[in-house]
Amino acid sequence: MVEGLRERKKQRTRQALIEGALRLFEEKGFEETTLAEIAEQADVSTRTFFSYFASKEDVVFYDTASRLELALTAMESRRPDETVTGVLLRVIEESFEQATAYQYLTAEEAALRVRLILTEPALQARALLMLFDTQLRLARALHEAFPDLPLADAAAAVGALIGAIKLSVMATLEEEQSMADLWVTARRAAEITISGLHTLG
């Protein structure tokens, strides 16, 4: 019980840091916002901030590492009778489930995060590097799960799937919609892509 309370407190502090940072980034600008100001928004010390994040950039990309590890684990646990498209669909579904369970952002905050990434040079560069690294690691994991699938084909499948989801969500972020609507958009993009990948198995 005590452990559960401690974990919920940590989750609340983490969410407060994320929300406070995004609010300050919008009001003051990303470069102008200091770590001390973000910590103050969450009513914690700067030292406590570093218990959760290494930098301002890490706050913006707060869920990238956990979502990647979840996807890699899903691919590594491929069932003997599971197809390539079956594994990819399961990866997407589990990613959506995790995002829903640990939903830190509202639709408006999600839109703000995307705008920041698209307009701040430091975040643009970080996002591009992370995107290439993430897709390459996923492609290699898919290839390892299905040794008969050429690495180039695995890379094409992963790139098509991630690209479709990201672009469809970004294209509709400015519309009046809830987070549930965004998940529907992302799922639809995944379904469209998966239907075109059935030639891989």
PDB file of C-alpha atoms in Angstrom:
ATOM      1  CA  MET A   1       0.000   0.000   0.000  1.00  0.00           C
ATOM      2  CA  VAL A   2       2.797   2.411   0.923  1.00  0.00           C
ATOM      3  CA  GLU A   3       4.601   1.500  -2.288  1.00  0.00           C
ATOM      4  CA  GLY A   4       1.432   2.220  -4.265  1.00  0.00           C
ATOM      5  CA  LEU A   5       1.042   5.633  -2.643  1.00  0.00           C
ATOM      6  CA  ARG A   6       4.684   6.438  -3.355  1.00  0.00           C
ATOM      7  CA  GLU A   7       4.293   5.449  -7.003  1.00  0.00           C
ATOM      8  CA  ARG A   8       1.143   7.559  -7.422  1.00  0.00           C
ATOM      9  CA  LYS A   9       2.942  10.536  -5.882  1.00  0.00           C
ATOM     10  CA  LYS A  10       5.813  10.070  -8.335  1.00  0.00           C
ATOM     11  CA  GLN A  11       3.359   9.906 -11.239  1.00  0.00           C
ATOM     12  CA  ARG A  12       1.649  13.104 -10.061  1.00  0.00           C
ATOM     13  CA  THR A  13       4.983  14.913  -9.746  1.00  0.00           C
ATOM     14  CA  ARG A  14       6.030  13.715 -13.197  1.00  0.00           C
ATOM     15  CA  GLN A  15       2.765  14.906 -14.704  1.00  0.00           C
ATOM     16  CA  ALA A  16       3.041  18.264 -12.939  1.00  0.00           C
ATOM     17  CA  LEU A  17       6.541  18.741 -14.364  1.00  0.00           C
ATOM     18  CA  ILE A  18       5.377  17.899 -17.893  1.00  0.00           C
ATOM     19  CA  GLU A  19       2.308  20.132 -17.742  1.00  0.00           C
ATOM     20  CA  GLY A  20       4.208  22.978 -16.095  1.00  0.00           C
ATOM     21  CA  ALA A  21       7.006  22.809 -18.638  1.00  0.00           C
ATOM     22  CA  LEU A  22       4.646  22.870 -21.614  1.00  0.00           C
ATOM     23  CA  ARG A  23       2.748  25.791 -20.114  1.00  0.00           C
ATOM     24  CA  LEU A  24       5.967  27.763 -19.641  1.00  0.00           C
ATOM     25  CA  PHE A  25       7.256  26.847 -23.108  1.00  0.00           C
ATOM     26  CA  GLU A  26       4.069  28.295 -24.577  1.00  0.00           C
ATOM     27  CA  GLU A  27       4.106  31.434 -22.420  1.00  0.00           C
ATOM     28  CA  LYS A  28       7.843  32.264 -22.381  1.00  0.00           C
ATOM     29  CA  GLY A  29       9.388  30.193 -25.144  1.00  0.00           C
ATOM     30  CA  PHE A  30      11.422  27.014 -24.950  1.00  0.00           C
ATOM     31  CA  GLU A  31      14.875  28.591 -24.822  1.00  0.00           C
ATOM     32  CA  GLU A  32      13.817  31.265 -22.328  1.00  0.00           C
ATOM     33  CA  THR A  33      12.342  28.808 -19.808  1.00  0.00           C
ATOM     34  CA  THR A  34      14.713  27.638 -17.067  1.00  0.00           C
ATOM     35  CA  LEU A  35      14.759  24.324 -15.232  1.00  0.00           C
ATOM     36  CA  ALA A  36      14.221  26.177 -11.956  1.00  0.00           C
ATOM     37  CA  GLU A  37      11.018  27.697 -13.320  1.00  0.00           C
ATOM     38  CA  ILE A  38       9.730  24.299 -14.423  1.00  0.00           C
ATOM     39  CA  ALA A  39      10.480  22.845 -10.992  1.00  0.00           C
ATOM     40  CA  GLU A  40       8.724  25.764  -9.321  1.00  0.00           C
ATOM     41  CA  GLN A  41       5.594  25.132 -11.400  1.00  0.00           C
ATOM     42  CA  ALA A  42       5.463  21.599  -9.990  1.00  0.00           C
ATOM     43  CA  ASP A  43       6.312  22.817  -6.469  1.00  0.00           C
ATOM     44  CA  VAL A  44       9.530  20.791  -6.308  1.00  0.00           C
ATOM     45  CA  SER A  45      13.241  21.603  -6.224  1.00  0.00           C
ATOM     46  CA  THR A  46      15.524  21.696  -9.256  1.00  0.00           C
ATOM     47  CA  ARG A  47      17.286  18.685  -7.753  1.00  0.00           C
ATOM     48  CA  THR A  48      13.983  16.798  -7.788  1.00  0.00           C
ATOM     49  CA  PHE A  49      13.505  17.762 -11.437  1.00  0.00           C
ATOM     50  CA  PHE A  50      16.692  15.846 -12.262  1.00  0.00           C
ATOM     51  CA  SER A  51      15.245  12.763 -10.577  1.00  0.00           C
ATOM     52  CA  TYR A  52      12.716  12.661 -13.419  1.00  0.00           C
ATOM     53  CA  PHE A  53      14.369  14.325 -16.416  1.00  0.00           C
ATOM     54  CA  ALA A  54      17.911  15.086 -17.543  1.00  0.00           C
ATOM     55  CA  SER A  55      17.002  18.203 -19.535  1.00  0.00           C
ATOM     56  CA  LYS A  56      14.200  20.372 -20.934  1.00  0.00           C
ATOM     57  CA  GLU A  57      14.332  18.331 -24.131  1.00  0.00           C
ATOM     58  CA  ASP A  58      13.664  15.150 -22.162  1.00  0.00           C
ATOM     59  CA  VAL A  59      10.439  16.644 -20.801  1.00  0.00           C
ATOM     60  CA  VAL A  60       9.130  17.155 -24.334  1.00  0.00           C
ATOM     61  CA  PHE A  61      10.065  13.588 -25.318  1.00  0.00           C
ATOM     62  CA  TYR A  62       8.979  12.134 -21.985  1.00  0.00           C
ATOM     63  CA  ASP A  63       7.393   8.937 -23.373  1.00  0.00           C
ATOM     64  CA  THR A  64       9.724   8.049 -26.253  1.00  0.00           C
ATOM     65  CA  ALA A  65      12.000   5.594 -24.447  1.00  0.00           C
ATOM     66  CA  SER A  66       9.211   3.687 -22.698  1.00  0.00           C
ATOM     67  CA  ARG A  67       7.186   3.334 -25.890  1.00  0.00           C
ATOM     68  CA  LEU A  68      10.234   2.070 -27.777  1.00  0.00           C
ATOM     69  CA  GLU A  69      11.014  -0.530 -25.110  1.00  0.00           C
ATOM     70  CA  LEU A  70       7.409  -1.699 -25.147  1.00  0.00           C
ATOM     71  CA  ALA A  71       7.523  -2.124 -28.939  1.00  0.00           C
ATOM     72  CA  LEU A  72      10.844  -3.978 -28.844  1.00  0.00           C
ATOM     73  CA  THR A  73       9.537  -6.314 -26.137  1.00  0.00           C
ATOM     74  CA  ALA A  74       6.420  -7.016 -28.198  1.00  0.00           C
ATOM     75  CA  MET A  75       8.531  -7.972 -31.209  1.00  0.00           C
ATOM     76  CA  GLU A  76      10.858 -10.146 -29.149  1.00  0.00           C
ATOM     77  CA  SER A  77       7.865 -12.046 -27.745  1.00  0.00           C
ATOM     78  CA  ARG A  78       6.543 -12.954 -31.176  1.00  0.00           C
ATOM     79  CA  ARG A  79       4.361 -16.067 -31.024  1.00  0.00           C
ATOM     80  CA  PRO A  80       5.231 -18.980 -33.369  1.00  0.00           C
ATOM     81  CA  ASP A  81       2.032 -18.610 -35.395  1.00  0.00           C
ATOM     82  CA  GLU A  82       2.115 -14.799 -35.523  1.00  0.00           C
ATOM     83  CA  THR A  83       2.569 -13.058 -38.880  1.00  0.00           C
ATOM     84  CA  VAL A  84       4.586  -9.926 -39.627  1.00  0.00           C
ATOM     85  CA  THR A  85       1.447  -7.800 -39.857  1.00  0.00           C
ATOM     86  CA  GLY A  86       0.077  -9.500 -36.748  1.00  0.00           C
ATOM     87  CA  VAL A  87       3.129  -8.495 -34.742  1.00  0.00           C
ATOM     88  CA  LEU A  88       3.057  -4.934 -36.083  1.00  0.00           C
ATOM     89  CA  LEU A  89      -0.630  -4.594 -35.246  1.00  0.00           C
ATOM     90  CA  ARG A  90      -0.022  -5.913 -31.720  1.00  0.00           C
ATOM     91  CA  VAL A  91       2.832  -3.440 -31.259  1.00  0.00           C
ATOM     92  CA  ILE A  92       0.529  -0.565 -32.236  1.00  0.00           C
ATOM     93  CA  GLU A  93      -2.316  -1.775 -30.018  1.00  0.00           C
ATOM     94  CA  GLU A  94      -0.058  -2.188 -26.988  1.00  0.00           C
ATOM     95  CA  SER A  95       1.446   1.239 -27.625  1.00  0.00           C
ATOM     96  CA  PHE A  96      -2.037   2.790 -27.697  1.00  0.00           C
ATOM     97  CA  GLU A  97      -2.982   0.952 -24.515  1.00  0.00           C
ATOM     98  CA  GLN A  98       0.099   2.277 -22.736  1.00  0.00           C
ATOM     99  CA  ALA A  99      -0.520   5.806 -23.983  1.00  0.00           C
ATOM    100  CA  THR A 100      -4.105   5.641 -22.735  1.00  0.00           C
ATOM    101  CA  ALA A 101      -3.115   4.219 -19.354  1.00  0.00           C
ATOM    102  CA  TYR A 102      -0.454   6.914 -18.823  1.00  0.00           C
ATOM    103  CA  GLN A 103      -2.131   9.791 -20.597  1.00  0.00           C
ATOM    104  CA  TYR A 104      -0.274  12.852 -19.346  1.00  0.00           C
ATOM    105  CA  LEU A 105      -1.416  15.302 -22.030  1.00  0.00           C
ATOM    106  CA  THR A 106      -4.712  16.720 -23.178  1.00  0.00           C
ATOM    107  CA  ALA A 107      -5.336  17.105 -26.915  1.00  0.00           C
ATOM    108  CA  GLU A 108      -4.361  20.785 -26.633  1.00  0.00           C
ATOM    109  CA  GLU A 109      -1.112  19.933 -24.847  1.00  0.00           C
ATOM    110  CA  ALA A 110      -0.343  17.237 -27.420  1.00  0.00           C
ATOM    111  CA  ALA A 111      -0.828  19.810 -30.186  1.00  0.00           C
ATOM    112  CA  LEU A 112       1.453  22.238 -28.332  1.00  0.00           C
ATOM    113  CA  ARG A 113       4.135  19.570 -28.018  1.00  0.00           C
ATOM    114  CA  VAL A 114       4.051  18.912 -31.763  1.00  0.00           C
ATOM    115  CA  ARG A 115       4.229  22.649 -32.526  1.00  0.00           C
ATOM    116  CA  LEU A 116       7.259  22.957 -30.248  1.00  0.00           C
ATOM    117  CA  ILE A 117       9.014  20.069 -31.966  1.00  0.00           C
ATOM    118  CA  LEU A 118       8.278  21.520 -35.394  1.00  0.00           C
ATOM    119  CA  THR A 119       9.417  25.056 -34.577  1.00  0.00           C
ATOM    120  CA  GLU A 120      12.281  24.791 -32.056  1.00  0.00           C
ATOM    121  CA  PRO A 121      15.612  23.976 -33.806  1.00  0.00           C
ATOM    122  CA  ALA A 122      16.992  22.046 -30.821  1.00  0.00           C
ATOM    123  CA  LEU A 123      13.848  19.928 -30.625  1.00  0.00           C
ATOM    124  CA  GLN A 124      13.703  19.455 -34.397  1.00  0.00           C
ATOM    125  CA  ALA A 125      17.220  18.028 -34.404  1.00  0.00           C
ATOM    126  CA  ARG A 126      16.532  15.814 -31.392  1.00  0.00           C
ATOM    127  CA  ALA A 127      13.288  14.524 -32.911  1.00  0.00           C
ATOM    128  CA  LEU A 128      14.933  13.664 -36.217  1.00  0.00           C
ATOM    129  CA  LEU A 129      17.756  11.732 -34.560  1.00  0.00           C
ATOM    130  CA  MET A 130      15.337   9.892 -32.297  1.00  0.00           C
ATOM    131  CA  LEU A 131      13.026   9.056 -35.212  1.00  0.00           C
ATOM    132  CA  PHE A 132      15.843   7.491 -37.254  1.00  0.00           C
ATOM    133  CA  ASP A 133      17.210   5.609 -34.248  1.00  0.00           C
ATOM    134  CA  THR A 134      13.776   4.345 -33.187  1.00  0.00           C
ATOM    135  CA  GLN A 135      12.793   3.152 -36.640  1.00  0.00           C
ATOM    136  CA  LEU A 136      16.154   1.441 -37.218  1.00  0.00           C
ATOM    137  CA  ARG A 137      15.979  -0.402 -33.892  1.00  0.00           C
ATOM    138  CA  LEU A 138      12.409  -1.499 -34.600  1.00  0.00           C
ATOM    139  CA  ALA A 139      13.320  -2.635 -38.116  1.00  0.00           C
ATOM    140  CA  ARG A 140      16.205  -4.726 -36.772  1.00  0.00           C
ATOM    141  CA  ALA A 141      13.955  -6.212 -34.086  1.00  0.00           C
ATOM    142  CA  LEU A 142      11.331  -7.106 -36.696  1.00  0.00           C
ATOM    143  CA  HIS A 143      13.998  -8.694 -38.882  1.00  0.00           C
ATOM    144  CA  GLU A 144      15.275 -10.723 -35.919  1.00  0.00           C
ATOM    145  CA  ALA A 145      11.735 -11.851 -35.103  1.00  0.00           C
ATOM    146  CA  PHE A 146      11.278 -12.935 -38.736  1.00  0.00           C
ATOM    147  CA  PRO A 147      14.726 -13.989 -40.060  1.00  0.00           C
ATOM    148  CA  ASP A 148      13.267 -14.741 -43.525  1.00  0.00           C
ATOM    149  CA  LEU A 149      12.136 -11.122 -43.818  1.00  0.00           C
ATOM    150  CA  PRO A 150      14.940  -9.054 -45.399  1.00  0.00           C
ATOM    151  CA  LEU A 151      16.106  -6.154 -43.246  1.00  0.00           C
ATOM    152  CA  ALA A 152      15.265  -3.721 -46.057  1.00  0.00           C
ATOM    153  CA  ASP A 153      11.663  -4.995 -46.127  1.00  0.00           C
ATOM    154  CA  ALA A 154      11.422  -4.786 -42.340  1.00  0.00           C
ATOM    155  CA  ALA A 155      12.680  -1.194 -42.499  1.00  0.00           C
ATOM    156  CA  ALA A 156      10.152  -0.325 -45.205  1.00  0.00           C
ATOM    157  CA  ALA A 157       7.300  -1.775 -43.137  1.00  0.00           C
ATOM    158  CA  VAL A 158       8.314   0.040 -39.944  1.00  0.00           C
ATOM    159  CA  GLY A 159       8.904   3.322 -41.788  1.00  0.00           C
ATOM    160  CA  ALA A 160       5.531   3.138 -43.533  1.00  0.00           C
ATOM    161  CA  LEU A 161       3.677   2.390 -40.303  1.00  0.00           C
ATOM    162  CA  ILE A 162       5.307   5.037 -38.125  1.00  0.00           C
ATOM    163  CA  GLY A 163       5.230   7.636 -40.896  1.00  0.00           C
ATOM    164  CA  ALA A 164       1.520   7.099 -41.553  1.00  0.00           C
ATOM    165  CA  ILE A 165       0.581   7.385 -37.885  1.00  0.00           C
ATOM    166  CA  LYS A 166       2.698  10.450 -37.190  1.00  0.00           C
ATOM    167  CA  LEU A 167       1.574  12.349 -40.275  1.00  0.00           C
ATOM    168  CA  SER A 168      -2.124  11.566 -39.845  1.00  0.00           C
ATOM    169  CA  VAL A 169      -2.056  12.746 -36.225  1.00  0.00           C
ATOM    170  CA  MET A 170      -0.053  15.875 -37.059  1.00  0.00           C
ATOM    171  CA  ALA A 171      -2.414  16.740 -39.923  1.00  0.00           C
ATOM    172  CA  THR A 172      -5.435  16.720 -37.607  1.00  0.00           C
ATOM    173  CA  LEU A 173      -3.985  18.204 -34.409  1.00  0.00           C
ATOM    174  CA  GLU A 174      -5.390  21.659 -35.060  1.00  0.00           C
ATOM    175  CA  GLU A 175      -8.939  20.345 -35.357  1.00  0.00           C
ATOM    176  CA  GLU A 176     -11.295  20.432 -32.384  1.00  0.00           C
ATOM    177  CA  GLN A 177     -10.953  16.901 -31.022  1.00  0.00           C
ATOM    178  CA  SER A 178     -10.266  14.972 -27.855  1.00  0.00           C
ATOM    179  CA  MET A 179      -7.414  12.603 -27.129  1.00  0.00           C
ATOM    180  CA  ALA A 180      -9.825   9.742 -27.881  1.00  0.00           C
ATOM    181  CA  ASP A 181     -10.346  11.250 -31.341  1.00  0.00           C
ATOM    182  CA  LEU A 182      -6.589  11.390 -31.879  1.00  0.00           C
ATOM    183  CA  TRP A 183      -6.263   7.713 -30.966  1.00  0.00           C
ATOM    184  CA  VAL A 184      -8.997   6.893 -33.493  1.00  0.00           C
ATOM    185  CA  THR A 185      -7.067   8.826 -36.152  1.00  0.00           C
ATOM    186  CA  ALA A 186      -3.841   7.015 -35.276  1.00  0.00           C
ATOM    187  CA  ARG A 187      -5.531   3.608 -35.301  1.00  0.00           C
ATOM    188  CA  ARG A 188      -7.099   4.316 -38.679  1.00  0.00           C
ATOM    189  CA  ALA A 189      -3.705   5.231 -40.117  1.00  0.00           C
ATOM    190  CA  ALA A 190      -2.251   2.014 -38.700  1.00  0.00           C
ATOM    191  CA  GLU A 191      -5.074  -0.062 -40.183  1.00  0.00           C
ATOM    192  CA  ILE A 192      -4.630   1.511 -43.628  1.00  0.00           C
ATOM    193  CA  THR A 193      -0.907   0.827 -43.549  1.00  0.00           C
ATOM    194  CA  ILE A 194      -1.255  -2.714 -42.191  1.00  0.00           C
ATOM    195  CA  SER A 195      -3.733  -3.563 -44.963  1.00  0.00           C
ATOM    196  CA  GLY A 196      -1.083  -2.593 -47.519  1.00  0.00           C
ATOM    197  CA  LEU A 197       1.614  -4.665 -45.800  1.00  0.00           C
ATOM    198  CA  HIS A 198      -0.154  -8.022 -46.015  1.00  0.00           C
ATOM    199  CA  THR A 199       2.130  -9.057 -48.867  1.00  0.00           C
ATOM    200  CA  LEU A 200       4.832  -9.451 -46.190  1.00  0.00           C
ATOM    201  CA  GLY A 201       2.729 -11.991 -44.294  1.00  0.00           C
TER     202      GLY A 201
END
